[in-house]
mmCIF file of C-alpha atoms in Angstrom:
data_model
loop_
_atom_site.group_PDB
_atom_site.id
_atom_site.type_symbol
_atom_site.label_atom_id
_atom_site.label_comp_id
_atom_site.label_asym_id
_atom_site.label_seq_id
_atom_site.Cartn_x
_atom_site.Cartn_y
_atom_site.Cartn_z
ATOM 1 C CA PRO W 98 -0.030 0.103 -0.057
ATOM 2 C CA ARG W 99 2.933 2.484 0.500
ATOM 3 C CA ASP W 100 3.685 1.713 -3.139
ATOM 4 C CA LEU W 101 0.381 3.157 -4.278
ATOM 5 C CA LYS W 102 1.427 6.831 -4.278
ATOM 6 C CA ALA W 103 4.603 6.092 -6.025
ATOM 7 C CA ALA W 104 2.789 3.892 -8.679
ATOM 8 C CA LEU W 105 -0.356 5.644 -9.498
ATOM 9 C CA GLN W 106 -1.020 8.861 -11.554
ATOM 10 C CA ASP W 107 -2.818 11.641 -9.832
ATOM 11 C CA ASP W 108 -5.705 11.485 -12.363
ATOM 12 C CA LEU W 109 -6.747 7.845 -12.946
ATOM 13 C CA PRO W 110 -8.766 6.488 -15.794
ATOM 14 C CA LEU W 111 -12.095 4.892 -15.147
ATOM 15 C CA ASP W 112 -11.176 1.566 -16.790
ATOM 16 C CA LYS W 113 -7.778 -0.282 -16.064
ATOM 17 C CA ARG W 114 -7.880 -1.694 -19.623
ATOM 18 C CA ALA W 115 -7.334 1.813 -20.944
ATOM 19 C CA GLY W 116 -3.944 1.939 -19.291
ATOM 20 C CA GLY W 117 -2.328 5.281 -18.392
ATOM 21 C CA PHE W 118 -2.651 4.872 -14.737
ATOM 22 C CA THR W 119 0.957 4.073 -13.819
ATOM 23 C CA ARG W 120 3.217 7.027 -12.959
ATOM 24 C CA ALA W 121 6.266 7.702 -15.099
ATOM 25 C CA GLY W 122 9.447 6.654 -13.544
ATOM 26 C CA TYR W 123 7.865 3.872 -11.540
ATOM 27 C CA ASP W 124 8.805 0.967 -13.896
ATOM 28 C CA ALA W 125 11.637 1.207 -16.327
ATOM 29 C CA ALA W 126 10.322 -1.427 -18.821
ATOM 30 C CA LEU W 127 6.990 0.434 -19.008
ATOM 31 C CA ASP W 128 8.701 3.820 -19.594
ATOM 32 C CA GLU W 129 10.734 2.221 -22.402
ATOM 33 C CA ALA W 130 7.620 0.719 -24.037
ATOM 34 C CA ARG W 131 5.787 4.081 -23.648
ATOM 35 C CA ALA W 132 8.704 5.973 -25.198
ATOM 36 C CA LEU W 133 8.806 3.647 -28.101
ATOM 37 C CA GLN W 134 5.026 3.812 -28.447
ATOM 38 C CA LYS W 135 5.099 7.637 -28.515
ATOM 39 C CA ASP W 136 8.289 8.263 -30.411
ATOM 40 C CA GLY W 137 9.930 5.280 -32.082
ATOM 41 C CA ARG W 138 11.437 7.653 -34.706
ATOM 42 C CA SER W 139 13.927 8.964 -32.229
ATOM 43 C CA ALA W 140 15.096 5.457 -31.421
ATOM 44 C CA VAL W 141 15.460 4.790 -35.189
ATOM 45 C CA ALA W 142 17.313 8.004 -35.626
ATOM 46 C CA ALA W 143 19.794 7.119 -32.816
ATOM 47 C CA LEU W 144 20.292 3.705 -34.373
ATOM 48 C CA GLU W 145 20.931 5.379 -37.719
ATOM 49 C CA THR W 146 23.667 7.622 -36.238
ATOM 50 C CA ARG W 147 25.275 4.584 -34.620
ATOM 51 C CA TYR W 148 25.293 2.677 -37.862
ATOM 52 C CA ALA W 149 26.647 5.679 -39.811
ATOM 53 C CA ALA W 150 29.616 5.785 -37.406
ATOM 54 C CA LEU W 151 30.079 2.116 -37.563
ATOM 55 C CA ALA W 152 29.923 1.934 -41.373
ATOM 56 C CA GLU W 153 32.111 5.009 -41.726
ATOM 57 C CA THR W 154 29.604 6.296 -44.409
ATOM 58 C CA LYS W 155 26.130 7.875 -44.857
ATOM 59 C CA VAL W 156 23.449 5.393 -44.196
ATOM 60 C CA ARG W 157 19.684 5.832 -43.907
ATOM 61 C CA ILE W 158 17.170 3.725 -42.049
ATOM 62 C CA LYS W 159 13.897 3.524 -44.014
ATOM 63 C CA HIS W 160 10.744 1.516 -43.838
ATOM 64 C CA ASN W 161 8.391 -0.085 -46.353
ATOM 65 C CA ASN W 162 5.658 -2.659 -45.962
ATOM 66 C CA PHE W 163 7.577 -5.330 -47.724
ATOM 67 C CA LEU W 164 10.897 -5.333 -45.778
ATOM 68 C CA GLY W 165 9.946 -3.332 -42.776
ATOM 69 C CA PHE W 166 12.800 -1.324 -41.455
ATOM 70 C CA PHE W 167 16.101 -1.498 -43.472
ATOM 71 C CA ILE W 168 19.378 0.371 -43.806
ATOM 72 C CA GLU W 169 19.976 1.870 -47.183
ATOM 73 C CA THR W 170 23.256 3.201 -48.613
ATOM 74 C CA SER W 171 24.823 3.944 -51.989
ATOM 75 C CA GLN W 172 25.929 1.011 -54.150
ATOM 76 C CA ALA W 173 29.642 1.961 -53.759
ATOM 77 C CA HIS W 174 29.356 2.103 -49.982
ATOM 78 C CA GLY W 175 27.158 -0.983 -49.903
ATOM 79 C CA GLU W 176 29.872 -3.051 -51.605
ATOM 80 C CA ARG W 177 32.199 -2.158 -48.603
ATOM 81 C CA LEU W 178 29.467 -3.426 -46.105
ATOM 82 C CA LEU W 179 29.265 -6.799 -47.877
ATOM 83 C CA LYS W 180 32.896 -7.513 -46.766
ATOM 84 C CA PRO W 181 34.512 -8.162 -43.366
ATOM 85 C CA PRO W 182 34.382 -6.766 -40.760
ATOM 86 C CA TYR W 183 31.119 -4.991 -41.695
ATOM 87 C CA ASN W 184 29.251 -8.159 -42.941
ATOM 88 C CA ALA W 185 29.333 -9.475 -39.211
ATOM 89 C CA THR W 186 26.802 -6.614 -38.453
ATOM 90 C CA PHE W 187 25.056 -5.718 -41.717
ATOM 91 C CA VAL W 188 23.019 -8.430 -43.397
ATOM 92 C CA HIS W 189 22.364 -7.871 -47.090
ATOM 93 C CA ARG W 190 18.665 -7.687 -47.937
ATOM 94 C CA GLN W 191 18.383 -6.262 -51.375
ATOM 95 C CA THR W 192 20.283 -4.726 -54.273
ATOM 96 C CA LEU W 193 18.717 -1.800 -56.247
ATOM 97 C CA ALA W 194 19.999 0.299 -59.094
ATOM 98 C CA GLY W 195 22.309 2.724 -57.268
ATOM 99 C CA ALA W 196 21.566 1.473 -53.708
ATOM 100 C CA GLU W 197 22.112 -1.520 -51.338
ATOM 101 C CA ARG W 198 19.729 -2.414 -48.500
ATOM 102 C CA PHE W 199 20.864 -4.135 -45.320
ATOM 103 C CA SER W 200 19.504 -5.132 -42.023
ATOM 104 C CA THR W 201 20.885 -5.914 -38.495
ATOM 105 C CA ALA W 202 19.878 -7.958 -35.568
ATOM 106 C CA ALA W 203 19.438 -4.727 -33.555
ATOM 107 C CA LEU W 204 17.276 -3.198 -36.231
ATOM 108 C CA SER W 205 15.017 -6.211 -36.317
ATOM 109 C CA ASP W 206 14.770 -6.130 -32.547
ATOM 110 C CA LEU W 207 13.869 -2.481 -32.475
ATOM 111 C CA GLU W 208 11.242 -2.952 -35.206
ATOM 112 C CA ALA W 209 9.581 -5.709 -33.215
ATOM 113 C CA LYS W 210 9.745 -3.530 -30.187
ATOM 114 C CA ILE W 211 8.074 -0.584 -31.854
ATOM 115 C CA ALA W 212 5.440 -2.799 -33.425
ATOM 116 C CA THR W 213 4.458 -4.264 -29.944
ATOM 117 C CA ALA W 214 5.214 -1.244 -27.718
ATOM 118 C CA ALA W 215 1.443 -0.412 -27.103
ATOM 119 C CA ASP W 216 0.603 -4.020 -26.293
ATOM 120 C CA ARG W 217 3.640 -4.401 -24.023
ATOM 121 C CA ALA W 218 2.851 -1.109 -22.193
ATOM 122 C CA LEU W 219 -0.710 -2.236 -21.433
ATOM 123 C CA ALA W 220 0.424 -5.711 -20.452
ATOM 124 C CA LEU W 221 3.007 -4.217 -18.074
ATOM 125 C CA GLU W 222 0.469 -1.900 -16.501
ATOM 126 C CA LEU W 223 -2.035 -4.578 -16.012
ATOM 127 C CA SER W 224 0.559 -6.626 -14.265
ATOM 128 C CA ILE W 225 1.440 -3.629 -12.035
ATOM 129 C CA PHE W 226 -2.264 -3.223 -11.339
ATOM 130 C CA ASP W 227 -2.459 -6.933 -10.335
ATOM 131 C CA ARG W 228 0.455 -6.726 -8.044
ATOM 132 C CA LEU W 229 -0.929 -3.482 -6.364
ATOM 133 C CA THR W 230 -4.340 -5.170 -5.927
ATOM 134 C CA ALA W 231 -2.775 -8.239 -4.178
ATOM 135 C CA ALA W 232 -0.891 -5.939 -1.804
ATOM 136 C CA VAL W 233 -4.002 -3.951 -0.922
ATOM 137 C CA LEU W 234 -5.965 -7.152 -0.390
ATOM 138 C CA ALA W 235 -3.190 -8.524 1.738
ATOM 139 C CA ALA W 236 -3.424 -5.290 3.849
ATOM 140 C CA ALA W 237 -7.289 -5.381 3.927
ATOM 141 C CA PRO W 238 -7.573 -6.285 7.732
ATOM 142 C CA ASP W 239 -5.307 -3.338 8.658
ATOM 143 C CA ILE W 240 -7.169 -0.973 6.278
ATOM 144 C CA GLN W 241 -10.552 -2.131 7.709
ATOM 145 C CA ALA W 242 -9.259 -1.532 11.247
ATOM 146 C CA ALA W 243 -8.127 1.962 10.329
ATOM 147 C CA ALA W 244 -11.320 2.756 8.571
ATOM 148 C CA GLY W 245 -13.346 1.620 11.599
ATOM 149 C CA ALA W 246 -11.322 3.676 14.093
ATOM 150 C CA LEU W 247 -11.637 6.738 11.809
ATOM 151 C CA ALA W 248 -15.478 6.199 11.595
ATOM 152 C CA VAL W 249 -15.597 6.206 15.418
ATOM 153 C CA LEU W 250 -13.552 9.318 15.597
ATOM 154 C CA ASP W 251 -15.658 11.001 12.920
ATOM 155 C CA VAL W 252 -18.959 10.303 14.708
ATOM 156 C CA THR W 253 -17.652 11.280 18.097
ATOM 157 C CA ALA W 254 -16.112 14.584 16.853
ATOM 158 C CA ALA W 255 -19.364 15.362 14.895
ATOM 159 C CA LEU W 256 -21.490 14.772 17.975
ATOM 160 C CA ALA W 257 -19.229 16.863 20.144
ATOM 161 C CA THR W 258 -19.273 19.670 17.701
ATOM 162 C CA LEU W 259 -23.089 19.497 17.637
ATOM 163 C CA ALA W 260 -23.308 19.268 21.469
ATOM 164 C CA VAL W 261 -21.277 22.373 21.886
ATOM 165 C CA ALA W 262 -23.260 24.401 19.129
ATOM 166 C CA GLU W 263 -26.621 23.333 20.560
ATOM 167 C CA ALA W 264 -25.572 23.532 24.257
ATOM 168 C CA TRP W 265 -26.407 19.927 25.051
ATOM 169 C CA THR W 266 -25.515 18.585 28.353
ATOM 170 C CA ARG W 267 -24.470 15.109 29.389
ATOM 171 C CA PRO W 268 -26.993 13.292 31.592
ATOM 172 C CA GLU W 269 -25.877 11.969 34.896
ATOM 173 C CA VAL W 270 -26.223 8.190 35.071
ATOM 174 C CA ASP W 271 -25.884 6.332 38.305
ATOM 175 C CA GLY W 272 -26.548 2.815 39.643
ATOM 176 C CA SER W 273 -30.106 3.612 41.010
ATOM 177 C CA LEU W 274 -33.299 2.888 39.243
ATOM 178 C CA ALA W 275 -34.486 6.636 39.483
ATOM 179 C CA PHE W 276 -35.418 8.312 36.189
ATOM 180 C CA VAL W 277 -35.666 12.109 36.517
ATOM 181 C CA VAL W 278 -35.440 14.503 33.459
ATOM 182 C CA GLU W 279 -35.186 18.263 34.217
ATOM 183 C CA GLY W 280 -35.195 20.637 31.317
ATOM 184 C CA GLY W 281 -34.782 17.825 28.808
ATOM 185 C CA ARG W 282 -34.969 18.335 25.185
ATOM 186 C CA HIS W 283 -35.228 15.892 22.333
ATOM 187 C CA PRO W 284 -32.640 16.942 19.682
ATOM 188 C CA VAL W 285 -34.622 15.686 16.629
ATOM 189 C CA VAL W 286 -37.925 17.126 17.843
ATOM 190 C CA GLU W 287 -36.223 20.336 18.748
ATOM 191 C CA GLN W 288 -34.706 20.707 15.262
ATOM 192 C CA ALA W 289 -38.080 19.952 13.640
ATOM 193 C CA LEU W 290 -39.898 22.693 15.735
#
């Protein structure tokens, strides 16, 4: 239960299946999935910069429906990437007039992560929700005891405030069987009159 404040957003959605109830920074894997979901282009751009430095030439990461993500470079530079040590990283995919297309294991992994980012983010959030629910249920007896104590305090404080405002007095109760009421008033009837 202490984890709830750290885990939950200030404004929560009505339906857990909508996601978006977990605070940023609570779970690193969830933050990564959300970042890829929102801005996969920046991850692709970072990888493109890394590959340009590794290949020592200009490369572009592009996407089409047939190949998915791929690395494209000029024919002259592509010939170099077909040879060691570059061919250990760059896997040839396609030759075009004036261009060569390659792929890498990291690019394929990134493509899969981007494609499944929304589903992964929701699955992670639902897992967090289940874990938090289990923790609250485990603490249910303590929560119920605290709620009961607060209820008693609330009723007692409200009656004390009303007694002072309406000038009520406490009756004297002793062990005898005598029943004497002097200047008695019924609070509900008095309010009705």
